[in-house]
Structures are given as structure tokens and as C-alpha cells.
Short mmCIF file of C-alpha atoms in Angstrom, two decimals:
data_model
loop_
_atom_site.label_atom_id
_atom_site.label_comp_id
_atom_site.label_asym_id
_atom_site.label_seq_id
_atom_site.Cartn_x
_atom_site.Cartn_y
_atom_site.Cartn_z
CA UNK A 1 0.00 0.00 0.00
CA UNK A 2 1.45 3.34 -1.03
CA UNK A 3 1.30 6.40 1.21
CA UNK A 4 -1.12 9.12 0.11
CA UNK A 5 -1.17 12.80 0.94
CA UNK A 6 -4.07 12.09 3.29
CA UNK A 7 -1.95 9.48 5.08
CA UNK A 8 0.86 12.01 5.49
CA UNK A 9 -1.49 14.64 6.88
CA UNK A 10 -2.94 12.16 9.38
CA UNK A 11 0.55 11.07 10.39
CA UNK A 12 1.76 14.64 10.86
CA UNK A 13 -1.29 15.53 12.94
CA UNK A 14 -0.56 12.51 15.12
CA UNK A 15 3.10 13.55 15.40
CA UNK A 16 2.03 17.03 16.55
CA UNK A 17 -0.40 15.54 19.05
CA UNK A 18 2.21 13.18 20.48
CA UNK A 19 4.84 15.93 20.73
CA UNK A 20 2.31 17.97 22.69
CA UNK A 21 1.53 14.97 24.88
CA UNK A 22 5.25 14.40 25.50
CA UNK A 23 5.63 18.05 26.49
CA UNK A 24 2.79 17.70 28.99
CA UNK A 25 3.61 14.22 30.34
CA UNK A 26 7.32 14.37 31.09
CA UNK A 27 8.20 16.02 34.35
CA UNK A 28 11.06 18.44 34.91
CA UNK A 29 13.20 15.55 36.15
CA UNK A 30 12.92 13.78 32.76
CA UNK A 31 14.02 16.48 30.32
CA UNK A 32 17.74 15.98 31.03
CA UNK A 33 17.58 12.19 30.61
CA UNK A 34 19.27 10.78 27.54
CA UNK A 35 17.32 8.71 25.04
CA UNK A 36 18.88 5.75 23.25
CA UNK A 37 17.99 6.54 19.63
CA UNK A 38 20.53 9.33 19.04
CA UNK A 39 21.89 9.93 22.52
CA UNK A 40 20.08 13.24 22.92
CA UNK A 41 18.51 14.54 26.07
CA UNK A 42 14.73 14.55 25.87
CA UNK A 43 14.60 18.32 25.49
CA UNK A 44 16.99 18.01 22.55
CA UNK A 45 14.60 15.51 20.97
CA UNK A 46 11.92 18.20 20.89
CA UNK A 47 14.47 20.63 19.45
CA UNK A 48 15.29 18.09 16.73
CA UNK A 49 11.61 17.55 15.90
CA UNK A 50 10.95 21.29 15.79
CA UNK A 51 13.95 21.97 13.59
CA UNK A 52 13.20 19.18 11.17
CA UNK A 53 9.68 20.53 10.80
CA UNK A 54 11.07 23.88 9.67
CA UNK A 55 13.15 22.35 6.85
CA UNK A 56 10.75 19.70 5.53
CA UNK A 57 9.22 21.87 2.80
CA UNK A 58 12.48 23.10 1.21
CA UNK A 59 13.91 19.61 1.64
CA UNK A 60 10.83 18.15 -0.09
CA UNK A 61 11.04 20.69 -2.90
CA UNK A 62 14.62 19.57 -3.59
CA UNK A 63 13.56 15.93 -3.72
CA UNK A 64 10.63 16.77 -6.03
CA UNK A 65 12.91 18.73 -8.37
CA UNK A 66 15.47 15.93 -8.61
CA UNK A 67 15.39 13.29 -11.28
CA UNK A 68 13.82 10.08 -9.92
CA UNK A 69 17.10 8.14 -9.95
CA UNK A 70 19.29 11.01 -8.68
CA UNK A 71 20.27 10.60 -5.04
CA UNK A 72 19.01 13.94 -3.70
CA UNK A 73 20.47 13.17 -0.27
CA UNK A 74 24.00 12.31 -1.39
CA UNK A 75 25.52 15.66 -0.40
CA UNK A 76 23.72 16.01 2.94
CA UNK A 77 25.64 15.35 6.14
CA UNK A 78 22.72 14.27 8.32
CA UNK A 79 24.75 14.28 11.53
CA UNK A 80 25.97 17.85 10.99
CA UNK A 81 22.48 18.98 9.98
CA UNK A 82 20.93 17.46 13.09
CA UNK A 83 23.62 18.87 15.38
CA UNK A 84 23.04 22.37 13.99
CA UNK A 85 19.27 22.09 14.34
CA UNK A 86 19.53 21.00 17.97
CA UNK A 87 22.21 23.56 18.87
CA UNK A 88 20.15 26.40 17.39
CA UNK A 89 17.36 25.63 19.87
CA UNK A 90 19.49 25.01 22.96
CA UNK A 91 17.96 27.82 25.01
CA UNK A 92 14.31 27.16 24.19
CA UNK A 93 11.87 25.94 26.83
CA UNK A 94 9.81 22.78 26.45
CA UNK A 95 6.58 24.77 25.83
CA UNK A 96 8.37 26.85 23.18
CA UNK A 97 9.67 23.72 21.45
CA UNK A 98 6.25 22.06 21.53
CA UNK A 99 4.72 25.21 20.00
CA UNK A 100 7.42 25.24 17.31
CA UNK A 101 6.73 21.59 16.48
CA UNK A 102 3.03 22.38 16.02
CA UNK A 103 3.65 25.48 13.91
CA UNK A 104 6.30 23.85 11.74
CA UNK A 105 4.39 20.67 10.98
CA UNK A 106 1.13 22.55 10.41
CA UNK A 107 3.07 24.43 7.73
CA UNK A 108 4.16 21.10 6.25
CA UNK A 109 0.53 19.95 6.27
CA UNK A 110 -0.46 23.09 4.35
CA UNK A 111 2.25 22.36 1.76
CA UNK A 112 1.23 18.71 1.42
CA UNK A 113 -2.44 19.53 0.92
CA UNK A 114 -1.51 21.97 -1.87
CA UNK A 115 0.30 19.22 -3.83
CA UNK A 116 -1.33 16.98 -6.43
CA UNK A 117 -2.01 13.47 -5.12
CA UNK A 118 0.07 12.06 -7.97
CA UNK A 119 3.20 13.59 -6.40
CA UNK A 120 3.21 10.98 -3.63
CA UNK A 121 3.30 8.14 -6.16
CA UNK A 122 6.40 9.43 -7.97
CA UNK A 123 9.55 7.43 -7.27
CA UNK A 124 12.60 9.21 -5.86
CA UNK A 125 15.96 8.29 -4.43
CA UNK A 126 17.27 9.63 -1.16
CA UNK A 127 20.29 8.03 0.52
CA UNK A 128 19.36 4.33 0.98
CA UNK A 129 15.83 4.74 -0.36
CA UNK A 130 16.11 3.97 -4.08
CA UNK A 131 13.14 4.46 -6.42
CA UNK A 132 10.69 4.67 -3.51
CA UNK A 133 7.40 6.57 -3.89
CA UNK A 134 7.67 10.08 -2.42
CA UNK A 135 4.80 9.44 -0.01
CA UNK A 136 6.58 6.43 1.44
CA UNK A 137 9.86 8.33 1.82
CA UNK A 138 8.07 11.13 3.66
CA UNK A 139 6.13 8.76 5.91
CA UNK A 140 9.34 6.99 6.92
CA UNK A 141 11.69 9.94 7.21
CA UNK A 142 9.35 12.46 8.80
CA UNK A 143 6.37 10.84 10.51
CA UNK A 144 7.76 7.49 11.65
CA UNK A 145 11.16 8.96 12.45
CA UNK A 146 9.60 11.65 14.64
CA UNK A 147 7.36 9.16 16.42
CA UNK A 148 10.39 6.94 17.01
CA UNK A 149 12.11 9.81 18.81
CA UNK A 150 9.03 10.46 20.93
CA UNK A 151 8.89 6.80 21.91
CA UNK A 152 12.61 6.83 22.74
CA UNK A 153 12.05 9.81 25.04
CA UNK A 154 9.25 8.00 26.84
CA UNK A 155 11.52 4.99 27.28
CA UNK A 156 13.84 7.08 29.47
CA UNK A 157 11.07 7.39 32.05
CA UNK A 158 10.94 3.61 32.42
CA UNK A 159 14.73 3.25 32.52
CA UNK A 160 14.98 5.28 35.73
#
């Protein structure tokens, strides 16, 4: 089953909801705990999610503009990108980060809903994803990735 624009919108709304829930459910004593997915503190996880949300649309536009077989992620240093995103939000509070997640991903939802449904069926290549429909790449790299981070943050509560 291929991922549709509607699927992406649903997934992003769920990601926003779960980021908000994380912001409300973790206590002050949990925000400095380190999650196992990338070794970030839980507050840095929210910073990562917020920052990724702000670059999804230009990132997506680059993938759309690339030829289907061209690896549009070949020149991207993901580790450096992530480190910069997190560092840029180092002083933000949890409520500010949660608000940024909501605003950023609502902007992504607006962009997705303005695209033709046929866009999500078009194959593209990004890093290890070769000739994968755009909708599936987005579901994996944005929605599922973000939810994975949220789950990893919750796991730190049980590790204590």
C-alpha cells in the first residue's frame, strides 16, 4: 500500500499531538535524561523535531525537483544537519519547542495539501531509499522517524 497525501497529513497531525503529549507528560526531572535513539537529552529531541519541521518543505522541494534516480540526499551530512538544528534551539523551553513543532508541521501539512495526489506516487531516491514513492519516503523519514524519537524519550522514564 502506497502512502497518500491524506496518510501524510494524518501522520503529521498525530506527530504534533504526540509531541504535545510528551511536552505535557514528562516532568522536569525527565528532560535531562538521555534517550537511546541518538543519545540526545529529551529536550533536545523536541528541538530536533521542531527543527526538522522547519526544513521539511524546502527539503521536499529539492527531492521533487530531482530526477527520480538522482540521489538527492548524497551531499547532505545528516549528523551535521541534526547537530546544527539542535544547537540552534538550545535555550528554548519545552513549551516553546512544543509550540514550534506544532507550527512547523502545520506548515508542512499546508504544503502537502496543496500538492497533487500524484506527487506521492512518484519514485525518488534519497540516501538508501532507491526508487521509492515520495509518499513512502516522507512517511518513513518524517512521521515514523519523529514518532520513534518520541517513543525513545518516553523509554527514558521507564529506565529510571
